[in-house]
XYZ file of C-alpha atoms in Angstrom:
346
model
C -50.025 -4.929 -15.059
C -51.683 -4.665 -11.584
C -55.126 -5.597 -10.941
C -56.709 -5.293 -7.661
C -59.890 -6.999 -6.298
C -62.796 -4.667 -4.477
C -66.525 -5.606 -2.606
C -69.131 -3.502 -2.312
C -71.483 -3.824 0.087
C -74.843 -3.163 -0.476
C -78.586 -2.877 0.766
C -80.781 -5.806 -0.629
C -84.116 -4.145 -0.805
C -84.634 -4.307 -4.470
C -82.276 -6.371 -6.946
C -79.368 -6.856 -4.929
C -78.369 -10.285 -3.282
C -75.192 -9.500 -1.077
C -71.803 -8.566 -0.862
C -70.224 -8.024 -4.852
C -66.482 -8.588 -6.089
C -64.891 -6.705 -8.930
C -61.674 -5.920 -10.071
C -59.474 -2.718 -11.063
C -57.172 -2.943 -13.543
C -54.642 0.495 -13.329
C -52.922 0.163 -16.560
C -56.430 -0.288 -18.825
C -57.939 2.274 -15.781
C -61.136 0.261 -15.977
C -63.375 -1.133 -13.374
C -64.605 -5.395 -14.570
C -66.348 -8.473 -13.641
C -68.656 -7.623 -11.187
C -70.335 -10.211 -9.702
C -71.892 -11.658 -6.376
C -69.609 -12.911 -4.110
C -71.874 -13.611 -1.242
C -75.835 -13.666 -0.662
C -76.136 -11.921 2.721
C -79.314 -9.548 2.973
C -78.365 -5.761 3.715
C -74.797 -6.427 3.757
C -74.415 -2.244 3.610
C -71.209 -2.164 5.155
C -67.924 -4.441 4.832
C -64.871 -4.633 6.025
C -61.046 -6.154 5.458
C -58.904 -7.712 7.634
C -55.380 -6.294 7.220
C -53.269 -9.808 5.936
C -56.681 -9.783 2.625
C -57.901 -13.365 4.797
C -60.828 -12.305 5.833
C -63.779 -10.028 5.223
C -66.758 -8.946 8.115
C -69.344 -7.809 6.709
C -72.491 -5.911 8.708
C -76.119 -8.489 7.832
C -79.264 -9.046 8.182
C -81.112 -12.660 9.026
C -85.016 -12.599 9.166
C -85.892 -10.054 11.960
C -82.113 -10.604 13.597
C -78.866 -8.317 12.708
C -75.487 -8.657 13.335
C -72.004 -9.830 11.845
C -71.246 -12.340 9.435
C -67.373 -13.358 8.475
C -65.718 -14.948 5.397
C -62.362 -16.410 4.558
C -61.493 -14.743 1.638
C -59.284 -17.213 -1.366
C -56.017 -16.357 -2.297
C -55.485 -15.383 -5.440
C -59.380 -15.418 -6.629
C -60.836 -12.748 -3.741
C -63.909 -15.784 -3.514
C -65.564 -15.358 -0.236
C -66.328 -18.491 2.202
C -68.820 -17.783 5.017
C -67.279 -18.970 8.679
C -69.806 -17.933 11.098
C -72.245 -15.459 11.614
C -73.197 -13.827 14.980
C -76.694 -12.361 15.361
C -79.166 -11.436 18.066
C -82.812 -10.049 17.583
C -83.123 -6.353 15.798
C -81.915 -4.626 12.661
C -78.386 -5.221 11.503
C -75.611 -2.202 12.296
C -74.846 0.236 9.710
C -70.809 0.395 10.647
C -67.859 -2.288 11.044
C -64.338 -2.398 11.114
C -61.281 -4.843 12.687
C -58.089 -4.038 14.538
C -54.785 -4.366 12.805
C -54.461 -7.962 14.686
C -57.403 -9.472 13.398
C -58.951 -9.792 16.987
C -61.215 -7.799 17.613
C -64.167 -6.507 15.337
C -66.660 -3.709 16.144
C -69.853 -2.509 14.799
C -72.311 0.577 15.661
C -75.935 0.254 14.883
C -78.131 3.112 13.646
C -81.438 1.791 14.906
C -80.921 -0.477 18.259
C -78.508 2.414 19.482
C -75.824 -0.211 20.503
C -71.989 -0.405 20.164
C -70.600 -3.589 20.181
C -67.078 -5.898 20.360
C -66.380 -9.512 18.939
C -63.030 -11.311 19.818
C -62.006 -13.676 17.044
C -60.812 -17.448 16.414
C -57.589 -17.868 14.388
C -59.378 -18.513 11.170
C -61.190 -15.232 11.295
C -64.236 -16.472 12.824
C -66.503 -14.875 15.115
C -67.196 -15.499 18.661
C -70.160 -14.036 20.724
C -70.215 -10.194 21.706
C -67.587 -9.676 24.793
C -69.508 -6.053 24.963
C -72.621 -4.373 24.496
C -72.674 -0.548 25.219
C -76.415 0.885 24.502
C -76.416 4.321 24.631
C -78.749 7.210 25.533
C -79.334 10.921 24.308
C -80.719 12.937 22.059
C -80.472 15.994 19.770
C -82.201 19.224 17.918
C -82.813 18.061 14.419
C -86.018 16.172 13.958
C -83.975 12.849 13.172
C -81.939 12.864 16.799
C -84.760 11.914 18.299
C -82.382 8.550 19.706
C -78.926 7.810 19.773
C -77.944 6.851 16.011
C -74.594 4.999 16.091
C -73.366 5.490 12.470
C -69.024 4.124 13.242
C -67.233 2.261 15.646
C -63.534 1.818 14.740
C -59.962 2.108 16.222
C -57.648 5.233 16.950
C -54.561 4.344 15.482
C -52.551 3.444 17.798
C -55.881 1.132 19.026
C -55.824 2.266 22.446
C -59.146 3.134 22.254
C -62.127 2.686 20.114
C -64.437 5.880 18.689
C -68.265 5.360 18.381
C -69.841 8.248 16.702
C -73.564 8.856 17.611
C -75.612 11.018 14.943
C -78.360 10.967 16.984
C -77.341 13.053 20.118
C -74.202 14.909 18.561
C -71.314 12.674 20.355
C -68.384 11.315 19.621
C -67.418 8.469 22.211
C -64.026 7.753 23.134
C -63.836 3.806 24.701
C -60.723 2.558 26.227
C -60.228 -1.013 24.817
C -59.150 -3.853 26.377
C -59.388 -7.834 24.988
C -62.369 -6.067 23.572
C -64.244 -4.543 26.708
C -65.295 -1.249 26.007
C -65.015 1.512 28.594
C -66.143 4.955 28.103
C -63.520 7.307 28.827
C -63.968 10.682 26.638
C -67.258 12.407 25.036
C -66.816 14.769 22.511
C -69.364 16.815 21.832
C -69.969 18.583 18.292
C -72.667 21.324 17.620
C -75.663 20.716 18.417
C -77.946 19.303 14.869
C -74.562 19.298 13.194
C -75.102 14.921 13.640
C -71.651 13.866 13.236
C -71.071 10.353 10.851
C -67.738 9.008 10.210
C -63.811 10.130 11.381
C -60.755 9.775 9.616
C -57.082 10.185 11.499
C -54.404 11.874 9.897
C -51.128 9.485 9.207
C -49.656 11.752 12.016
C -51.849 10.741 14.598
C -52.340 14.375 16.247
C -55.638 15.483 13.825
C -59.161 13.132 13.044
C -61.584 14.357 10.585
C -65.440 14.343 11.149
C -68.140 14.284 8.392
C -71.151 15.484 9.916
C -74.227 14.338 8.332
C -77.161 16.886 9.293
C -74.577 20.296 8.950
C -72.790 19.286 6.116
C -69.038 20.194 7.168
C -66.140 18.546 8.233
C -64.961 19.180 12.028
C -61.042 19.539 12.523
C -60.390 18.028 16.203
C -57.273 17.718 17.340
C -56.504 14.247 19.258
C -54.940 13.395 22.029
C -53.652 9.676 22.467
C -52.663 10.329 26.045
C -56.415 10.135 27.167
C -58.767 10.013 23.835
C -59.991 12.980 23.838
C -60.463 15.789 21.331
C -60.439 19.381 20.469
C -62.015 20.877 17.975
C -59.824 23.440 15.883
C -61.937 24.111 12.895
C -65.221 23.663 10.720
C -65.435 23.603 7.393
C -68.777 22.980 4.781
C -68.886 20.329 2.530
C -71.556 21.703 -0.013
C -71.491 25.593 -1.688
C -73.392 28.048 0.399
C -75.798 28.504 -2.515
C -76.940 24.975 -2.264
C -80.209 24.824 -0.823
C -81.608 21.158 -1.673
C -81.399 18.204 0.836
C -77.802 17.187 1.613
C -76.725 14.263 3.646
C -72.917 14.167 4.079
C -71.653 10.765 3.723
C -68.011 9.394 3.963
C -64.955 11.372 4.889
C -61.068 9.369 3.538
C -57.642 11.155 4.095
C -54.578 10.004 1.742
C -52.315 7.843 3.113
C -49.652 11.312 2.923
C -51.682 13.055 4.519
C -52.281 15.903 2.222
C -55.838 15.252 1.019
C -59.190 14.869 2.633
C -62.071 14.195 0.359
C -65.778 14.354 2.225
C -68.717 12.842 0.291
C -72.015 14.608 -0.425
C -75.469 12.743 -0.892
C -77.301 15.414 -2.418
C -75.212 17.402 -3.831
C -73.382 14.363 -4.755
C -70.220 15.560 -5.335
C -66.749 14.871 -3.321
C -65.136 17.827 -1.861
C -61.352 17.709 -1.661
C -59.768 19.586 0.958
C -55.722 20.240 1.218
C -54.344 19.665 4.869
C -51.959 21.868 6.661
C -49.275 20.132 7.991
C -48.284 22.575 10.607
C -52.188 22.986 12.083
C -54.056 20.060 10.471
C -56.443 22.888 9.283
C -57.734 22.155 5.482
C -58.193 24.416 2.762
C -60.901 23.669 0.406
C -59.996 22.733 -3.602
C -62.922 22.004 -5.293
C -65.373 19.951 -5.859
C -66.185 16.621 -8.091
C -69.106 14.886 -9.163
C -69.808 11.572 -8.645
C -71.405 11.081 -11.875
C -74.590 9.610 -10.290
C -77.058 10.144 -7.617
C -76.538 9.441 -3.857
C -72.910 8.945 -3.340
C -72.690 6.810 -0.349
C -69.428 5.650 0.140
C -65.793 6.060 -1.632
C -62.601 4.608 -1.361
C -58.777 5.059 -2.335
C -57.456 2.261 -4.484
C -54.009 0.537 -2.682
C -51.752 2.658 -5.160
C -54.171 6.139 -4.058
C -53.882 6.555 -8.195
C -57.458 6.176 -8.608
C -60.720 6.738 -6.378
C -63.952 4.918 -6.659
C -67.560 6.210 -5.549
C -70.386 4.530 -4.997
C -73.682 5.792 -6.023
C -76.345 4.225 -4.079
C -79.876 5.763 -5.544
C -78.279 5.526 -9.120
C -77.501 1.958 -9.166
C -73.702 2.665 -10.409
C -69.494 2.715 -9.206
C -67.764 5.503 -10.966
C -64.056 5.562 -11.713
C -61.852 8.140 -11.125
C -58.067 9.162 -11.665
C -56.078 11.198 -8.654
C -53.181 13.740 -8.993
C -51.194 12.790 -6.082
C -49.864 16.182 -6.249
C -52.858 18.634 -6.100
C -55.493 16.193 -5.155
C -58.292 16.252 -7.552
C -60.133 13.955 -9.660
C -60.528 13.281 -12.555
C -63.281 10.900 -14.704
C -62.049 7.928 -15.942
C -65.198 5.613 -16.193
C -69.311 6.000 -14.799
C -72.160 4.040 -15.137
C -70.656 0.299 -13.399
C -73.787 -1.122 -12.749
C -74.054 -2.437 -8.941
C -77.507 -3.178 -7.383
C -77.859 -0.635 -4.224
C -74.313 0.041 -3.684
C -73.416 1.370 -0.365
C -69.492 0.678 0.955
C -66.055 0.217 -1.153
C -63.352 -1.658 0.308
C -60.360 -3.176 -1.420
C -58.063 -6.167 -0.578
């Protein structure tokens, strides 16, 4: 029997009080035992260090924002805050850590800013080593600044990619002991407002969900220098959809042979097949998330099952994966989680 242990992070506007644990068990195929595993307000986005010790998590304190980071208990998933480092403004909206532990990065929607912590050898957090603000603009009536919406590592971790929704960009940073150097600027169409990127296993392709357009941008990468070219675009929603969508989160299998982009809207996941050869995807279908305002998603360590989080609705919903074409199927809705926002396992 395996069981595996998840958090979702989450806003705390309304009932929620942090960062919540639950488990997965894969033979019963049920998501359990939800609970709080750490009062932080607007925790909306976590993240897991690579040996399951430690977990950063994006927060807000009175009118400051900024990082906060846990030891996580073996065995139990039961969080421990270390530190937290904050400065004055709203709390970023993006966070991840290099496969080393040292280095954490976060973008931030509303102060515009990019920035690097090194860490101690528990984990903990020491003050920012760099601050990038940035500066720009776009078409669509909400690029009216630089949004930051992801900061995280190529994966070789040569570089770090910022994406900015607010002027269209996606920011290639050489990065060194954690100073950040601009070195590439992609640019995507303008209004399309690019959110989150994905690399394929093979290092050559990344994935873009773009938030304002809908679609996900093909780019091919090149580790030489961090840059990128795009190769295709393809929509995330059906042409005949004419409500409100705001794409959301964009995962690749760990094969390589899936990308599935999520829809706030819509709220559905599309799943697209890669090429191999070109990187190029071909569109399968598309899944509901059972619930309204799918944020976030996430691949469970085996990639048997996928879980969705469904912000506006209150709910995680369960779902089963063929490895083989791709597509999901129901396997439980309706987990009640205050304001859910990000999925991450151990």
């Amino acid at each position: 029997m395996t069981k595996y242990i998840g958090y979702v992070g989450t806003y705390t506007k309304q009932d929620s009080k942090g960062v919540y644990q639950f488990t997965l068990d894969t033979e019963q195929k049920k998501l359990s035992d939800v609970k709080l595993a750490a009062e932080l307000g607007n925790p909306t986005y976590v993240t897991v260090s690579g040996d399951s010790q430690n977990l950063y998590a994006v927060s807000k304190d009175g009118e400051n924002g900024g990082v906060t980071s846990f030891s996580i208990e073996e065995g139990t998933g039961a969080l421990t805050k270390l530190n937290a480092e904050t400065a004055a403004g709203s709390p970023p909206c993006h966070i991840s850590v290099d496969t080393d532990k040292s280095t954490v990065v976060t973008a931030n929607y509303h102060t515009k800013n990019v920035v690097s912590y090194r860490t101690n050898q528990d984990g903990s957090l020491n003050p920012p080593t760099s601050v990038v603000e940035h500066e720009g603009t776009g078409p669509h009536e909400r690029q009216e600044k630089p949004h930051m919406h992801y900061a995280g590592f190529t994966p070789d971790e040569k570089y770090v990619i910022a994406i900015d929704l607010g002027s269209d960009r996606v920011i290639t940073y050489a990065a060194e002991k954690g100073e950040l150097t601009e070195v590439q600027v992609f640019k995507t169409a303008p209004g399309s407002g690019p959110r989150h990127i994905t690399f394929h296993p093979n290092e050559k392709y990344a994935y873009v969900m773009t938030e304002l357009s809908s679609e996900v941008l093909v780019l091919h990468y090149d580790e030489k220098d961090g840059s990128f070219t795009q190769q295709q675009a393809i929509k995330t929603i059906p042409e005949t959809f004419t409500e409100t969508n705001d794409g959301s989160a964009i995962h690749i299998s760990s094969d390589g042979q899936f990308v599935y982009a999520g829809n706030r809207g819509h709220n559905s996941i599309a799943i697209y097949q890669v090429d191999q050869n070109s990187g190029e995807l071909t569109f399968v279908e598309w899944t509901s998330t059972e619930g309204n305002w799918p944020r976030d998603f996430v691949m469970d360590p085996s990639e048997d099952f996928l879980i969705a989080t469904n912000q506006k609705s209150n709910t995680m919903t369960l779902f089963e994966r063929d490895k083989a074409t791709g597509k999901l199927s129901l396997v439980q809705s309706d987990v009640h989680v205050p304001e859910p926002v990000c999925v991450k396992f151990l």
